[in-house]
Tab-separated table of C-alpha atoms in Angstrom:
chain	number	residue	atom	x	y	z
A	9	MET	CA	-16.482	-1.718	0.204
A	10	SER	CA	-20.223	-1.095	-0.010
A	11	PHE	CA	-20.145	-1.815	-3.749
A	12	VAL	CA	-18.879	-5.346	-3.193
A	13	TYR	CA	-22.128	-6.857	-1.951
A	14	PRO	CA	-24.293	-5.600	-4.840
A	15	LEU	CA	-21.584	-6.827	-7.184
A	16	LEU	CA	-21.616	-10.302	-5.621
A	17	LEU	CA	-25.421	-10.424	-5.768
A	18	SER	CA	-25.382	-9.432	-9.459
A	19	LEU	CA	-22.831	-12.117	-10.228
A	20	CYS	CA	-24.894	-14.800	-8.477
A	21	LEU	CA	-28.030	-13.825	-10.426
A	22	ALA	CA	-26.073	-13.842	-13.682
A	23	LEU	CA	-24.602	-17.265	-12.898
A	24	ALA	CA	-28.043	-18.643	-12.119
A	25	ALA	CA	-29.432	-17.330	-15.413
A	26	GLY	CA	-26.505	-18.739	-17.367
A	27	SER	CA	-26.766	-22.160	-15.671
A	28	ALA	CA	-30.467	-22.486	-16.388
A	29	ALA	CA	-29.948	-21.726	-20.055
A	30	ALA	CA	-27.009	-24.105	-20.293
A	31	GLU	CA	-28.772	-27.183	-18.931
A	32	SER	CA	-30.904	-27.959	-21.977
A	33	GLY	CA	-28.082	-27.294	-24.452
A	34	ALA	CA	-25.599	-29.545	-22.632
A	35	SER	CA	-27.842	-32.608	-22.783
A	36	TRP	CA	-28.309	-32.115	-26.540
A	37	LEU	CA	-24.539	-31.911	-27.105
A	38	ARG	CA	-23.813	-35.063	-25.105
A	39	ALA	CA	-26.450	-36.972	-27.074
A	40	ALA	CA	-25.270	-35.694	-30.475
A	41	ASN	CA	-21.513	-36.246	-30.006
A	42	PRO	CA	-20.342	-37.861	-26.745
A	43	GLY	CA	-16.657	-37.538	-27.713
A	44	ALA	CA	-16.909	-33.766	-28.012
A	45	LEU	CA	-16.782	-33.399	-24.242
A	46	ASN	CA	-13.620	-35.442	-23.661
A	47	PRO	CA	-10.963	-33.251	-22.000
A	48	LYS	CA	-7.833	-32.192	-23.877
A	49	ILE	CA	-4.795	-33.424	-21.953
A	50	SER	CA	-1.305	-32.065	-22.628
A	51	VAL	CA	2.171	-32.323	-21.126
A	52	ILE	CA	4.754	-29.570	-21.637
A	53	ALA	CA	8.410	-30.149	-20.730
A	54	ASP	CA	10.832	-27.222	-20.495
A	55	PHE	CA	14.505	-28.307	-20.619
A	56	VAL	CA	17.031	-25.510	-19.948
A	57	GLY	CA	20.825	-25.393	-19.916
A	58	GLN	CA	22.547	-22.463	-18.195
A	59	SER	CA	26.142	-21.297	-17.846
A	60	GLY	CA	27.678	-18.152	-16.343
A	61	THR	CA	31.088	-16.559	-16.727
A	62	ALA	CA	33.817	-16.967	-14.123
A	63	GLY	CA	33.004	-15.183	-10.886
A	64	ASP	CA	29.369	-14.904	-11.840
A	65	PRO	CA	27.106	-15.183	-8.743
A	66	SER	CA	24.645	-17.283	-10.763
A	67	GLN	CA	27.295	-19.833	-11.716
A	68	THR	CA	26.180	-22.082	-8.867
A	69	GLU	CA	23.157	-22.965	-11.019
A	70	ASP	CA	25.198	-23.934	-14.073
A	71	GLY	CA	24.211	-27.103	-15.879
A	72	PHE	CA	21.203	-28.678	-17.523
A	73	HIS	CA	17.868	-28.794	-15.772
A	74	LEU	CA	14.374	-30.009	-16.505
A	75	ARG	CA	13.049	-26.650	-15.361
A	76	GLU	CA	9.394	-27.556	-15.279
A	77	VAL	CA	6.840	-30.106	-16.410
A	78	GLU	CA	3.300	-28.848	-16.763
A	79	ILE	CA	0.161	-30.944	-17.197
A	80	GLY	CA	-2.866	-29.245	-18.716
A	81	VAL	CA	-6.449	-30.539	-18.689
A	82	GLN	CA	-8.935	-28.421	-20.604
A	83	ALA	CA	-12.496	-29.146	-21.701
A	84	ASP	CA	-15.801	-27.623	-22.586
A	85	ILE	CA	-18.279	-28.390	-19.801
A	86	ASP	CA	-21.218	-27.602	-22.069
A	87	PRO	CA	-21.886	-25.020	-24.801
A	88	TYR	CA	-21.827	-22.263	-22.192
A	89	ALA	CA	-18.895	-23.069	-19.938
A	90	ARG	CA	-15.282	-24.280	-20.015
A	91	ALA	CA	-12.838	-25.645	-17.439
A	92	ASP	CA	-9.038	-25.252	-17.452
A	93	PHE	CA	-6.602	-26.872	-15.037
A	94	PHE	CA	-2.800	-26.569	-15.116
A	95	ILE	CA	-0.592	-28.539	-12.724
A	96	GLY	CA	3.054	-27.505	-12.754
A	97	GLY	CA	6.052	-26.939	-10.531
A	98	MET	CA	7.530	-30.423	-11.132
A	99	ASN	CA	11.236	-30.483	-12.049
A	100	ASP	CA	14.359	-32.641	-11.826
A	101	ALA	CA	15.109	-31.285	-8.337
A	102	GLY	CA	12.114	-33.154	-6.956
A	103	ALA	CA	9.748	-30.217	-6.570
A	104	PRO	CA	6.223	-31.449	-5.851
A	105	PRO	CA	3.344	-30.769	-8.243
A	106	GLU	CA	1.238	-27.741	-7.496
A	107	LEU	CA	-1.919	-26.274	-8.931
A	108	GLU	CA	-0.828	-23.297	-11.026
A	109	GLU	CA	-4.313	-22.550	-12.283
A	110	GLY	CA	-7.720	-24.179	-11.984
A	111	TYR	CA	-10.742	-22.199	-13.075
A	112	PHE	CA	-14.133	-22.344	-14.755
A	113	THR	CA	-15.291	-19.874	-17.388
A	114	LEU	CA	-18.881	-18.955	-18.174
A	115	LEU	CA	-18.834	-17.864	-21.799
A	116	SER	CA	-22.222	-16.264	-22.414
A	117	LEU	CA	-23.633	-14.387	-19.462
A	118	PRO	CA	-26.337	-11.756	-19.909
A	119	GLY	CA	-25.072	-8.416	-21.154
A	120	GLY	CA	-22.232	-10.001	-23.132
A	121	LEU	CA	-20.246	-10.719	-19.950
A	122	GLN	CA	-17.871	-13.579	-19.302
A	123	ALA	CA	-16.888	-14.793	-15.835
A	124	ARG	CA	-13.991	-16.799	-14.458
A	125	GLY	CA	-13.954	-18.402	-11.020
A	126	GLY	CA	-11.232	-20.378	-9.237
A	127	LYS	CA	-7.481	-19.911	-9.039
A	128	PHE	CA	-6.067	-18.094	-12.059
A	129	ARG	CA	-3.499	-15.582	-13.279
A	130	ALA	CA	-5.111	-12.168	-13.261
A	131	ASN	CA	-5.457	-10.169	-16.454
A	132	PHE	CA	-2.742	-7.652	-15.595
A	133	GLY	CA	-0.076	-6.261	-17.904
A	134	ARG	CA	0.949	-8.223	-20.998
A	135	LEU	CA	2.816	-11.321	-19.788
A	136	ASN	CA	1.268	-12.027	-16.379
A	137	MET	CA	-1.092	-14.629	-17.908
A	138	VAL	CA	1.640	-16.344	-19.965
A	139	HIS	CA	3.158	-19.518	-18.513
A	140	PRO	CA	6.998	-19.679	-18.341
A	141	HIS	CA	7.450	-22.113	-21.258
A	142	GLU	CA	5.461	-19.750	-23.538
A	143	LEU	CA	7.455	-16.594	-22.754
A	144	PRO	CA	9.159	-14.966	-25.770
A	145	GLN	CA	12.589	-15.382	-24.107
A	146	VAL	CA	14.157	-18.099	-21.945
A	147	ASP	CA	13.989	-16.035	-18.769
A	148	SER	CA	11.356	-13.584	-17.528
A	149	PRO	CA	11.769	-9.819	-17.785
A	150	LEU	CA	13.407	-8.635	-14.555
A	151	ALA	CA	10.616	-6.201	-13.704
A	152	LEU	CA	7.994	-8.968	-13.719
A	153	ASP	CA	9.943	-11.115	-11.249
A	154	ALA	CA	10.619	-8.110	-8.986
A	155	PHE	CA	7.123	-6.580	-8.955
A	156	LEU	CA	4.807	-9.555	-9.550
A	157	GLY	CA	6.870	-12.390	-8.021
A	158	GLU	CA	7.925	-15.627	-9.687
A	159	GLU	CA	4.376	-16.976	-9.415
A	160	ARG	CA	2.942	-13.724	-10.853
A	161	LEU	CA	-0.408	-12.224	-9.817
A	162	ALA	CA	-2.208	-15.546	-9.346
A	163	SER	CA	-4.819	-16.060	-6.670
A	164	THR	CA	-8.309	-17.352	-5.960
A	165	GLY	CA	-11.407	-15.334	-6.725
A	166	PHE	CA	-13.586	-14.412	-9.659
A	167	GLU	CA	-13.295	-12.151	-12.683
A	168	LEU	CA	-15.814	-10.444	-14.941
A	169	SER	CA	-14.920	-9.306	-18.452
A	170	ARG	CA	-16.638	-7.882	-21.487
A	171	ILE	CA	-15.602	-7.276	-25.077
A	172	PHE	CA	-17.148	-4.587	-27.224
A	173	ALA	CA	-16.147	-2.452	-30.210
A	174	PRO	CA	-17.115	1.217	-30.025
A	175	PHE	CA	-16.051	3.185	-33.129
A	176	ASP	CA	-14.614	-0.023	-34.637
A	177	LEU	CA	-12.057	-0.201	-31.813
A	178	TYR	CA	-11.751	-3.621	-30.157
A	179	THR	CA	-11.997	-3.025	-26.413
A	180	GLU	CA	-11.806	-5.485	-23.526
A	181	VAL	CA	-12.522	-4.545	-19.917
A	182	SER	CA	-11.927	-6.926	-16.999
A	183	TYR	CA	-12.190	-6.744	-13.231
A	184	ALA	CA	-11.025	-9.417	-10.772
A	185	PHE	CA	-11.837	-9.739	-7.080
A	186	LEU	CA	-9.102	-11.901	-5.516
A	187	ARG	CA	-8.078	-13.197	-2.112
A	188	ASP	CA	-4.672	-11.508	-2.501
A	189	LEU	CA	-2.072	-10.696	-5.163
A	190	GLY	CA	-0.311	-14.059	-4.902
A	191	ALA	CA	3.065	-14.612	-3.356
A	192	GLY	CA	4.360	-11.274	-4.682
A	193	THR	CA	7.742	-10.110	-3.486
A	194	PRO	CA	9.339	-12.262	-0.779
A	195	PRO	CA	9.497	-10.951	2.817
A	196	THR	CA	12.716	-9.503	4.189
A	197	ASP	CA	15.170	-12.065	5.604
A	198	HIS	CA	16.716	-11.573	9.047
A	199	THR	CA	20.346	-11.771	10.120
A	200	ILE	CA	21.052	-12.562	13.782
A	201	SER	CA	24.346	-12.858	15.668
A	202	VAL	CA	24.957	-15.747	18.078
A	203	ILE	CA	27.999	-16.954	20.038
A	204	ASP	CA	29.490	-20.248	18.866
A	205	GLN	CA	29.822	-22.418	21.981
A	206	ASN	CA	32.928	-24.188	20.672
A	207	SER	CA	34.973	-21.208	19.511
A	208	GLY	CA	33.378	-18.480	21.609
A	209	LEU	CA	33.257	-16.249	18.549
A	210	PRO	CA	30.163	-14.457	17.218
A	211	VAL	CA	28.533	-16.108	14.209
A	212	GLU	CA	25.906	-14.545	11.964
A	213	LEU	CA	22.888	-16.653	10.960
A	214	SER	CA	20.315	-15.879	8.291
A	215	LEU	CA	16.623	-16.535	8.988
A	216	ALA	CA	14.008	-16.524	6.283
A	217	GLY	CA	11.475	-13.748	6.692
A	218	GLU	CA	7.808	-14.504	7.199
A	219	ALA	CA	5.111	-12.111	6.090
A	220	PRO	CA	2.090	-11.868	8.432
A	221	THR	CA	-1.167	-13.001	6.875
A	222	PRO	CA	-4.213	-10.757	7.276
A	223	ALA	CA	-7.612	-12.171	8.177
A	224	LYS	CA	-9.604	-13.525	5.206
A	225	ARG	CA	-12.269	-10.876	5.182
A	226	ILE	CA	-13.951	-9.225	2.205
A	227	ARG	CA	-12.350	-5.879	3.025
A	228	ASN	CA	-8.889	-7.457	2.807
A	229	PHE	CA	-9.338	-8.818	-0.733
A	230	ALA	CA	-7.413	-7.526	-3.746
A	231	HIS	CA	-8.724	-5.799	-6.869
A	232	VAL	CA	-7.214	-6.121	-10.349
A	233	SER	CA	-8.514	-4.422	-13.470
A	234	LYS	CA	-7.406	-3.902	-17.061
A	235	VAL	CA	-8.592	-2.033	-20.141
A	236	ARG	CA	-7.220	-3.213	-23.465
A	237	PHE	CA	-7.554	-1.602	-26.901
A	238	TYR	CA	-6.768	-3.259	-30.234
A	239	LYS	CA	-6.702	-1.639	-33.682
A	240	ASP	CA	-5.832	-2.909	-37.149
A	241	LEU	CA	-3.451	-0.627	-39.060
A	242	GLY	CA	-4.275	-1.822	-42.538
A	243	GLU	CA	-4.148	-5.453	-43.677
A	244	THR	CA	-0.664	-6.283	-42.407
A	245	ALA	CA	-0.193	-4.512	-39.068
A	246	ASN	CA	-1.979	-3.936	-35.791
A	247	VAL	CA	-1.346	-2.260	-32.463
A	248	ASP	CA	-2.395	-3.294	-28.962
A	249	LEU	CA	-2.535	-1.016	-25.891
A	250	GLY	CA	-3.271	-2.111	-22.313
A	251	ILE	CA	-3.658	-0.180	-19.058
A	252	SER	CA	-3.739	-2.208	-15.820
A	253	GLY	CA	-4.087	-1.528	-12.112
A	254	ALA	CA	-3.990	-3.649	-8.953
A	255	LEU	CA	-4.782	-2.753	-5.356
A	256	TYR	CA	-4.180	-4.753	-2.175
A	257	GLU	CA	-4.599	-2.877	1.097
A	258	PRO	CA	-5.421	-5.180	4.020
A	259	LYS	CA	-6.486	-3.374	7.173
A	260	ASP	CA	-4.307	-3.348	10.276
A	261	GLU	CA	-5.421	-5.375	13.275
A	262	VAL	CA	-6.127	-3.074	16.250
A	263	ASP	CA	-7.401	-3.666	19.767
A	264	GLY	CA	-10.339	-1.939	21.416
A	265	THR	CA	-8.248	1.146	22.266
A	266	GLY	CA	-7.011	1.627	18.686
A	267	VAL	CA	-3.514	0.285	19.290
A	268	VAL	CA	-2.144	-1.516	16.204
A	269	LEU	CA	-1.480	-5.169	17.015
A	270	ARG	CA	-0.363	-6.237	13.525
A	271	ASP	CA	0.329	-4.119	10.475
A	272	PHE	CA	0.499	-5.407	6.919
A	273	ASP	CA	2.253	-4.370	3.745
A	274	ARG	CA	0.035	-2.585	1.218
A	275	LYS	CA	0.622	-2.458	-2.480
A	276	ARG	CA	-0.597	-0.539	-5.497
A	277	LEU	CA	0.526	-1.589	-8.965
A	278	GLY	CA	0.137	0.019	-12.353
A	279	ALA	CA	1.221	-1.127	-15.813
A	280	VAL	CA	1.053	0.126	-19.392
A	281	ASP	CA	1.853	-2.169	-22.312
A	282	VAL	CA	2.099	-1.556	-26.050
A	283	THR	CA	2.502	-4.175	-28.799
A	284	PHE	CA	2.987	-3.566	-32.519
A	285	ARG	CA	2.768	-6.504	-34.944
A	286	TRP	CA	3.500	-6.722	-38.644
A	287	LYS	CA	2.642	-9.860	-40.598
A	288	PRO	CA	2.138	-9.679	-44.380
A	289	LEU	CA	-0.823	-11.684	-45.648
A	290	ALA	CA	1.014	-13.324	-48.532
A	291	GLN	CA	4.018	-14.349	-46.369
A	292	GLY	CA	2.400	-14.599	-42.949
A	293	VAL	CA	4.024	-17.952	-42.202
A	294	TYR	CA	7.492	-16.780	-43.226
A	295	ARG	CA	7.815	-13.114	-42.211
A	296	SER	CA	6.790	-11.145	-39.147
A	297	PHE	CA	7.912	-8.406	-36.782
A	298	VAL	CA	6.896	-7.696	-33.168
A	299	TRP	CA	7.766	-4.769	-30.898
A	300	ARG	CA	6.514	-4.912	-27.322
A	301	THR	CA	7.105	-2.599	-24.356
A	302	GLU	CA	5.695	-2.779	-20.848
A	303	GLY	CA	6.270	-0.337	-17.997
A	304	LEU	CA	5.379	-1.021	-14.379
A	305	TYR	CA	5.081	1.144	-11.289
A	306	THR	CA	4.567	0.153	-7.666
A	307	ASP	CA	3.636	2.176	-4.602
A	308	GLN	CA	4.130	0.131	-1.427
A	309	SER	CA	3.573	0.917	2.239
A	310	LEU	CA	5.880	-1.476	4.070
A	311	GLY	CA	5.456	-2.159	7.768
A	312	ASN	CA	8.142	-2.414	10.428
A	313	VAL	CA	10.512	-5.378	10.240
A	314	LEU	CA	11.197	-6.793	13.712
A	315	ASN	CA	13.926	-9.183	14.769
A	316	PRO	CA	12.262	-12.581	15.362
A	317	ILE	CA	14.528	-13.271	18.393
A	318	ASP	CA	14.491	-10.146	20.528
A	319	GLY	CA	11.772	-8.071	18.812
A	320	SER	CA	14.128	-5.187	18.055
A	321	LEU	CA	13.414	-2.929	15.077
A	322	GLU	CA	15.480	-3.978	12.043
A	323	ALA	CA	13.845	-1.740	9.438
A	324	PRO	CA	11.337	1.040	10.044
A	325	ALA	CA	8.105	1.348	8.114
A	326	ALA	CA	8.562	3.064	4.761
A	327	ARG	CA	6.712	4.040	1.645
A	328	VAL	CA	8.513	2.802	-1.455
A	329	HIS	CA	7.953	3.926	-5.046
A	330	ARG	CA	9.696	1.880	-7.725
A	331	ARG	CA	9.642	1.645	-11.512
A	332	GLY	CA	10.582	-1.044	-13.964
A	333	GLY	CA	9.998	-2.255	-17.470
A	334	TYR	CA	11.241	-4.081	-20.517
A	335	SER	CA	11.157	-3.706	-24.269
A	336	TYR	CA	11.989	-6.138	-27.049
A	337	VAL	CA	11.873	-6.476	-30.807
A	338	GLU	CA	11.618	-9.783	-32.642
A	339	ILE	CA	12.121	-10.352	-36.364
A	340	GLN	CA	11.131	-13.497	-38.275
A	341	PRO	CA	13.171	-13.595	-41.523
A	342	ALA	CA	12.315	-17.234	-42.350
A	343	LYS	CA	9.617	-19.775	-41.544
A	344	ARG	CA	11.335	-21.398	-38.559
A	345	TRP	CA	13.705	-18.661	-37.358
A	346	ARG	CA	13.113	-15.670	-35.102
A	347	PHE	CA	15.763	-13.260	-33.801
A	348	GLY	CA	15.249	-10.680	-31.079
A	349	VAL	CA	16.774	-8.594	-28.332
A	350	ARG	CA	15.283	-7.467	-25.005
A	351	GLY	CA	16.304	-4.616	-22.720
A	352	ASP	CA	15.442	-4.504	-18.999
A	353	TYR	CA	15.353	-1.847	-16.291
A	354	VAL	CA	14.182	-2.448	-12.725
A	355	GLU	CA	14.402	-0.721	-9.347
A	356	ASP	CA	14.453	-3.223	-6.464
A	357	PRO	CA	11.123	-2.872	-4.557
A	358	LEU	CA	12.627	-4.493	-1.433
A	359	VAL	CA	15.202	-1.716	-0.868
A	360	ARG	CA	13.567	0.824	1.452
A	361	ASP	CA	16.280	3.478	1.311
A	362	ALA	CA	16.538	5.078	-2.122
A	363	ALA	CA	20.134	6.125	-1.323
A	364	ILE	CA	21.191	2.454	-1.474
A	365	PRO	CA	22.040	1.226	-5.012
A	366	HIS	CA	18.980	-0.666	-6.214
A	367	ILE	CA	18.875	-0.438	-10.028
A	368	THR	CA	19.566	-3.350	-12.394
A	369	ARG	CA	19.850	-3.081	-16.164
A	370	ALA	CA	20.139	-5.937	-18.637
A	371	VAL	CA	20.282	-6.731	-22.330
A	372	ALA	CA	19.398	-10.144	-23.763
A	373	PRO	CA	19.755	-11.084	-27.466
A	374	TYR	CA	18.218	-14.423	-28.448
A	375	ALA	CA	17.381	-16.698	-31.373
A	376	THR	CA	14.486	-19.155	-31.672
A	377	PHE	CA	14.212	-22.152	-33.995
A	378	THR	CA	10.712	-23.611	-34.182
A	379	LEU	CA	10.801	-27.070	-35.752
A	380	THR	CA	7.037	-27.373	-35.295
A	381	GLU	CA	4.562	-25.796	-32.906
A	382	PHE	CA	5.249	-28.787	-30.605
A	383	ASN	CA	9.056	-28.677	-30.691
A	384	ARG	CA	11.071	-25.487	-30.158
A	385	PHE	CA	14.715	-24.569	-29.470
A	386	ARG	CA	16.112	-21.252	-28.220
A	387	ILE	CA	19.512	-19.807	-27.306
A	388	GLN	CA	20.014	-16.593	-25.339
A	389	TRP	CA	22.752	-14.532	-23.726
A	390	THR	CA	21.935	-12.143	-20.892
A	391	ARG	CA	24.185	-9.378	-19.621
A	392	LYS	CA	23.167	-7.794	-16.287
A	393	ASP	CA	24.569	-4.696	-14.575
A	394	ARG	CA	23.542	-5.116	-10.954
A	395	PRO	CA	23.689	-2.545	-8.137
A	396	GLY	CA	27.216	-1.884	-6.929
A	397	ASN	CA	28.658	-2.234	-10.463
A	398	GLU	CA	28.355	-6.010	-10.250
A	399	LYS	CA	28.343	-7.727	-13.652
A	400	GLU	CA	26.590	-10.956	-14.545
A	401	ASN	CA	26.720	-12.913	-17.807
A	402	LEU	CA	24.473	-15.886	-18.471
A	403	GLY	CA	24.080	-18.150	-21.484
A	404	TYR	CA	20.953	-20.255	-22.005
A	405	LEU	CA	19.852	-23.157	-24.170
A	406	GLN	CA	16.156	-24.046	-24.077
A	407	TRP	CA	14.288	-26.998	-25.559
A	408	THR	CA	10.515	-27.014	-25.126
A	409	VAL	CA	8.359	-29.980	-26.100
A	410	VAL	CA	4.563	-30.151	-26.121
A	411	LEU	CA	2.691	-33.461	-26.009
A	412	GLY	CA	-0.973	-33.315	-26.814
A	413	PRO	CA	-3.330	-30.488	-27.737
A	414	HIS	CA	-2.252	-27.535	-25.600
A	415	GLY	CA	-4.784	-24.730	-25.708
A	416	ALA	CA	-3.728	-21.383	-27.088
A	417	HIS	CA	-2.734	-18.559	-24.764
A	418	ALA	CA	-4.408	-15.185	-24.935
A	419	PHE	CA	-3.592	-13.220	-28.090
């Protein structure tokens, strides 16, 4: 970790230089056009209907739901910095609001660098930074939920990035230093057996697992990095390639004799994504084609799982290697219509024994009707083949509405 302290010192010096240069420019902008600094406020509502076939384990969630309401506040602080805040999590089940992202961006640091600081979704893979209502399908690819968690790789820290173009090849490099990798995969639940005092019979109870939290020290922070390449293939097509990596290896807590008091799960993640786009210049509004594929790999060192009641060993420590990915194609034959199909493959990262069935495959055709950029409808059918030859069929109807100027997501 010896490189961390010089890196922090360099960032502080760069921030100081950027702040000094920004001060004079900001006062000029406020005087010239006071309204230019008003924040852009938006509200996005994601309304989803879901229905499963008879016997489907997901049928308990059938019905219509206001899946999420997100409030976005975005503004330029001055000519050199920007602030973005997104509050989400609210739904018709009464979920409380939570800060999904809240970060500041310095746009013009020395050396062509940009910096983000705060809580944000890390630049990892292709869809980690995309909010749920902006996903290309109603639901998330299975591999993203399994490897990155429902909240994705989102944590507090800072990120440095730089864009350059060697040999006419658009290249973006980013590195993030984060407190952790977010919620990630949930901890293992426990099942305990107790004697019912009324019947005298044994009854099994399920207890939610709780992952131990390592000390907040620099050496226990996470690292996320990505290299992205972009190339135009003529006037109508382009290709995008990204290679990402993430590392989170908190140190065990030991006493003075070297005995391990608490051990923590460690995770390494890798991802490769490819996107091909075709959009003719003369019919760019009416015709387009997208093919996107992303593969993920995880290498986890999982600690012992102990029974919370008697301390007995429920699952021994294990090293787990799992793969997953998705691929989809989307065709736009008319101005407002898009049709696509997505295929999924994922190996469950929570299953420690590879001999236990742990592979899920799925296929999901869908159609999108975009009335305007603020009003969109989508239907989708998803067929899943779960471990143990268990089948699942789900139908979706999605209606997404945007109020106000919602800033664009990363291209």
